[in-house]
Amino acid sequence: MKTTPLTRKEFIRNSALALAGATFIPGMLFAENSAQTEVEKTLTAHQGKKNYTLKNVLLETGFEYDAEGNVTATKTALFSVQIEAGKIKAINANSTDADAIDAKGLLMLPSFRDMHIHLDKTFYGDKWQAIRRGPGGVKGMIALEQKILPELLKNSTFKAEKLIELLQSKGTAFARSHVNIEPTSKLDSLRNLQLALENKKNSFGAELVAFPQHGVFYTDSVPYLKEAARTNIDFIGGVDPFTIDGAIEKTMDFTVQLALDNNKGIDIHLHESGESGLKTVEYLIKKVNENPALKGKTYLSHCFVLAKLDKAKQQAIAEQLGAAQIGIVSTVPFGGLIMPIPTLMENNVKVMTGNDSILDHWSTFGSGSVLQKANIAAQLYGQATEFGLSRMLKLATAGPIPLDDKGKQQWPKVGDAADLAFIDASCSAEAISRLSPVKSLIYQGNIVF
Ligand SMILES: [Zn+2]
């Protein structure tokens, strides 16, 4: 290892070169903000430090209101933030300590979380390929995967690491990744991804969903799912039980039982937008209510059927999802399909977002930024005011935001994990609206760049 401090570019280049292989590395990483600012250099020079103090850190402290009680602006101030053992140890008045790392007034936010992505299955870091539209819908795609997965798996550890670096460059330090578990990949896709995550463990965290992309029963994934469930994965996945397996209850019963038996959560891809989609949602709600151990750790990804329901039914299902503590992970689609995200949020349904595909045989449009997802949601749902924009940050962080709805500071608090993104913006509303650049990332106290 080099002992001299690395610039971020060198850091990225070296970590890429450390992985031998003839794979072509495209120049897309950090293309947008490759200019090294002073603060980036300063932070990069402190890589490896466990305990340190940051000064000139911009934090949101409250809202300013007009006479009618509308939020007109966000109040901020500079602070010094002490990091120790991966956590925020103290937040103090700004210091002039010469030893403190100067954050130069960048806005500190909770680092972002991509809660739906397929890190195991990507072309990213390899050569460009547009998607191919074949016949046969999802089953056609399964046939395509059976053909291409053996090739994809050959360097999937390398590509997963490149993908993680892309996410990091956009301020994301944590992901929920689905990982293919089916008779073609067996557990190889999981093992390759786990290797990538091990290599990145000081700068990136993840939870994993065992994902039977080729159906639980359509191709016999049962033995592989059972084997995966005995490992330290976090969720049992699924995909369109009616379309793929031809049965809702049989597949859902298996999934629920496997999760219960192994103390895992559930996160099911549900694209079906008709009657079978609604039946699947209602059946899952019923099963979670029967098995309260699943409350708070069961999710439906996409769940497009919600966009097709009338307003009254949307409200009724949102209430039931909220009561059963089932979350929705939406990639915030745009086009003809408007997901009822505000209705879900109003009913205490946990709504999270992710990029899903970055560059693969399903889609090639993923930017890697969940801040962009929050921006798209703000545009789709008309959240254009200072207050509305600032609320959308929840989608990028999958939870914590600096100010509560009353403008009271709720983040950061002493004892919070030091998972931090530093943004060149005056407040979170500006960051969402302008997609402000991410200048630095800290994961569990480790300075990533
Ligand atoms: Zn997906």
CSV table of N, CA, C and O in Angstrom, one decimal, residues 350-392:
chain,number,residue,atom,x,y,z
A,350,LYS,N,-43.8,3.0,5.1
A,350,LYS,CA,-42.4,3.4,4.8
A,350,LYS,C,-42.2,3.3,3.3
A,350,LYS,O,-42.4,2.2,2.7
A,351,VAL,N,-41.8,4.4,2.7
A,351,VAL,CA,-41.5,4.4,1.3
A,351,VAL,C,-40.1,4.7,1.1
A,351,VAL,O,-39.5,5.6,1.6
A,352,MET,N,-39.4,3.8,0.3
A,352,MET,CA,-38.0,4.0,0.0
A,352,MET,C,-37.8,3.9,-1.5
A,352,MET,O,-38.7,3.5,-2.2
A,353,THR,N,-36.6,4.2,-1.9
A,353,THR,CA,-36.4,4.2,-3.3
A,353,THR,C,-35.0,3.6,-3.6
A,353,THR,O,-34.2,3.4,-2.7
A,354,GLY,N,-34.8,3.3,-4.9
A,354,GLY,CA,-33.5,2.8,-5.3
A,354,GLY,C,-33.4,2.9,-6.8
A,354,GLY,O,-34.3,3.3,-7.5
A,355,ASN,N,-32.2,2.6,-7.3
A,355,ASN,CA,-32.0,2.7,-8.8
A,355,ASN,C,-32.4,1.5,-9.5
A,355,ASN,O,-32.6,1.5,-10.7
A,356,ASP,N,-32.5,0.3,-8.8
A,356,ASP,CA,-32.8,-1.0,-9.5
A,356,ASP,C,-31.7,-1.3,-10.5
A,356,ASP,O,-30.7,-1.7,-10.1
A,357,SER,N,-31.9,-1.1,-11.8
A,357,SER,CA,-30.9,-1.3,-12.8
A,357,SER,C,-30.1,-0.1,-13.0
A,357,SER,O,-30.6,1.0,-13.1
A,358,ILE,N,-28.8,-0.2,-13.1
A,358,ILE,CA,-27.9,0.9,-13.5
A,358,ILE,C,-27.6,0.7,-15.0
A,358,ILE,O,-27.9,1.6,-15.8
A,359,LEU,N,-27.1,-0.4,-15.3
A,359,LEU,CA,-26.7,-0.7,-16.7
A,359,LEU,C,-26.7,-2.2,-16.8
A,359,LEU,O,-25.7,-2.9,-16.4
A,360,ASP,N,-27.8,-2.8,-17.3
A,360,ASP,CA,-27.8,-4.2,-17.5
A,360,ASP,C,-28.8,-4.6,-18.5
A,360,ASP,O,-29.3,-3.7,-19.3
A,361,HIS,N,-29.2,-5.9,-18.6
A,361,HIS,CA,-30.1,-6.3,-19.7
A,361,HIS,C,-31.5,-6.0,-19.5
A,361,HIS,O,-32.4,-6.2,-20.3
A,362,TRP,N,-31.8,-5.3,-18.3
A,362,TRP,CA,-33.2,-4.8,-18.1
A,362,TRP,C,-33.3,-3.4,-18.4
A,362,TRP,O,-34.4,-2.9,-18.9
A,363,SER,N,-32.3,-2.6,-18.1
A,363,SER,CA,-32.4,-1.1,-18.3
A,363,SER,C,-31.0,-0.6,-18.3
A,363,SER,O,-30.1,-1.1,-17.6
A,364,THR,N,-30.8,0.5,-19.0
A,364,THR,CA,-29.4,1.1,-19.0
A,364,THR,C,-29.4,2.6,-18.6
A,364,THR,O,-28.5,3.3,-18.8
A,365,PHE,N,-30.5,3.0,-17.9
A,365,PHE,CA,-30.7,4.4,-17.6
A,365,PHE,C,-30.4,4.8,-16.1
A,365,PHE,O,-30.6,5.9,-15.7
A,366,GLY,N,-29.9,3.8,-15.3
A,366,GLY,CA,-29.6,4.1,-13.9
A,366,GLY,C,-28.5,5.1,-13.7
A,366,GLY,O,-27.4,4.9,-14.2
A,367,SER,N,-28.7,6.2,-13.0
A,367,SER,CA,-27.6,7.2,-12.8
A,367,SER,C,-26.8,6.8,-11.6
A,367,SER,O,-25.7,7.3,-11.4
A,368,GLY,N,-27.4,6.0,-10.7
A,368,GLY,CA,-26.7,5.7,-9.4
A,368,GLY,C,-27.0,6.6,-8.3
A,368,GLY,O,-26.6,6.4,-7.2
A,369,SER,N,-27.8,7.7,-8.6
A,369,SER,CA,-28.1,8.7,-7.6
A,369,SER,C,-29.5,8.5,-7.1
A,369,SER,O,-30.5,8.5,-7.9
A,370,VAL,N,-29.7,8.4,-5.8
A,370,VAL,CA,-31.0,8.4,-5.2
A,370,VAL,C,-31.4,9.8,-4.9
A,370,VAL,O,-32.6,10.1,-4.7
A,371,LEU,N,-30.5,10.8,-4.9
A,371,LEU,CA,-30.9,12.2,-4.8
A,371,LEU,C,-31.7,12.5,-6.1
A,371,LEU,O,-32.7,13.3,-6.0
A,372,GLN,N,-31.3,12.0,-7.2
A,372,GLN,CA,-32.1,12.2,-8.4
A,372,GLN,C,-33.5,11.6,-8.3
A,372,GLN,O,-34.4,12.2,-8.8
A,373,LYS,N,-33.6,10.4,-7.7
A,373,LYS,CA,-34.9,9.9,-7.5
A,373,LYS,C,-35.8,10.8,-6.6
A,373,LYS,O,-37.0,11.0,-6.9
A,374,ALA,N,-35.2,11.4,-5.6
A,374,ALA,CA,-35.9,12.3,-4.8
A,374,ALA,C,-36.3,13.6,-5.6
A,374,ALA,O,-37.4,14.1,-5.4
A,375,ASN,N,-35.4,14.0,-6.5
A,375,ASN,CA,-35.7,15.1,-7.3
A,375,ASN,C,-36.9,14.8,-8.3
A,375,ASN,O,-37.8,15.6,-8.5
A,376,ILE,N,-36.9,13.6,-8.9
A,376,ILE,CA,-38.0,13.2,-9.8
A,376,ILE,C,-39.3,13.2,-9.0
A,376,ILE,O,-40.3,13.6,-9.5
A,377,ALA,N,-39.2,12.6,-7.8
A,377,ALA,CA,-40.5,12.5,-7.0
A,377,ALA,C,-41.0,13.9,-6.7
A,377,ALA,O,-42.2,14.2,-6.7
A,378,ALA,N,-40.1,14.9,-6.4
A,378,ALA,CA,-40.5,16.2,-6.0
A,378,ALA,C,-41.2,16.8,-7.3
A,378,ALA,O,-42.2,17.5,-7.1
A,379,GLN,N,-40.7,16.6,-8.4
A,379,GLN,CA,-41.3,17.1,-9.7
A,379,GLN,C,-42.6,16.5,-9.9
A,379,GLN,O,-43.6,17.1,-10.2
A,380,LEU,N,-42.7,15.1,-9.8
A,380,LEU,CA,-43.9,14.4,-10.1
A,380,LEU,C,-45.0,14.8,-9.2
A,380,LEU,O,-46.2,14.8,-9.6
A,381,TYR,N,-44.7,15.0,-7.9
A,381,TYR,CA,-45.8,15.2,-6.9
A,381,TYR,C,-45.9,16.7,-6.5
A,381,TYR,O,-46.5,17.0,-5.5
A,382,GLY,N,-45.3,17.6,-7.3
A,382,GLY,CA,-45.4,19.0,-7.1
A,382,GLY,C,-44.9,19.5,-5.8
A,382,GLY,O,-45.4,20.5,-5.2
A,383,GLN,N,-43.8,18.8,-5.3
A,383,GLN,CA,-43.2,19.3,-4.0
A,383,GLN,C,-42.1,20.3,-4.3
A,383,GLN,O,-40.9,20.0,-4.3
A,384,ALA,N,-42.6,21.5,-4.7
A,384,ALA,CA,-41.6,22.5,-5.2
A,384,ALA,C,-41.2,23.6,-4.1
A,384,ALA,O,-40.3,24.4,-4.4
A,385,THR,N,-42.0,23.6,-3.0
A,385,THR,CA,-41.7,24.7,-2.0
A,385,THR,C,-40.5,24.2,-1.2
A,385,THR,O,-40.0,23.0,-1.2
A,386,GLU,N,-39.9,25.2,-0.4
A,386,GLU,CA,-38.8,24.9,0.5
A,386,GLU,C,-39.1,23.7,1.4
A,386,GLU,O,-38.4,22.7,1.5
A,387,PHE,N,-40.4,23.7,2.0
A,387,PHE,CA,-40.8,22.6,2.9
A,387,PHE,C,-41.0,21.3,2.1
A,387,PHE,O,-40.4,20.3,2.5
A,388,GLY,N,-41.7,21.4,1.0
A,388,GLY,CA,-42.0,20.2,0.2
A,388,GLY,C,-40.7,19.5,-0.3
A,388,GLY,O,-40.5,18.3,-0.2
A,389,LEU,N,-39.8,20.3,-0.8
A,389,LEU,CA,-38.5,19.8,-1.3
A,389,LEU,C,-37.8,19.1,-0.2
A,389,LEU,O,-37.2,18.0,-0.3
A,390,SER,N,-37.7,19.8,1.0
A,390,SER,CA,-36.9,19.2,2.1
A,390,SER,C,-37.5,17.9,2.6
A,390,SER,O,-36.7,17.0,3.0
A,391,ARG,N,-38.8,17.7,2.5
A,391,ARG,CA,-39.4,16.4,2.9
A,391,ARG,C,-39.0,15.3,2.0
A,391,ARG,O,-38.9,14.1,2.4
A,392,MET,N,-38.7,15.6,0.7
A,392,MET,CA,-38.4,14.5,-0.3
A,392,MET,C,-37.0,13.9,0.0
A,392,MET,O,-36.7,12.8,-0.5
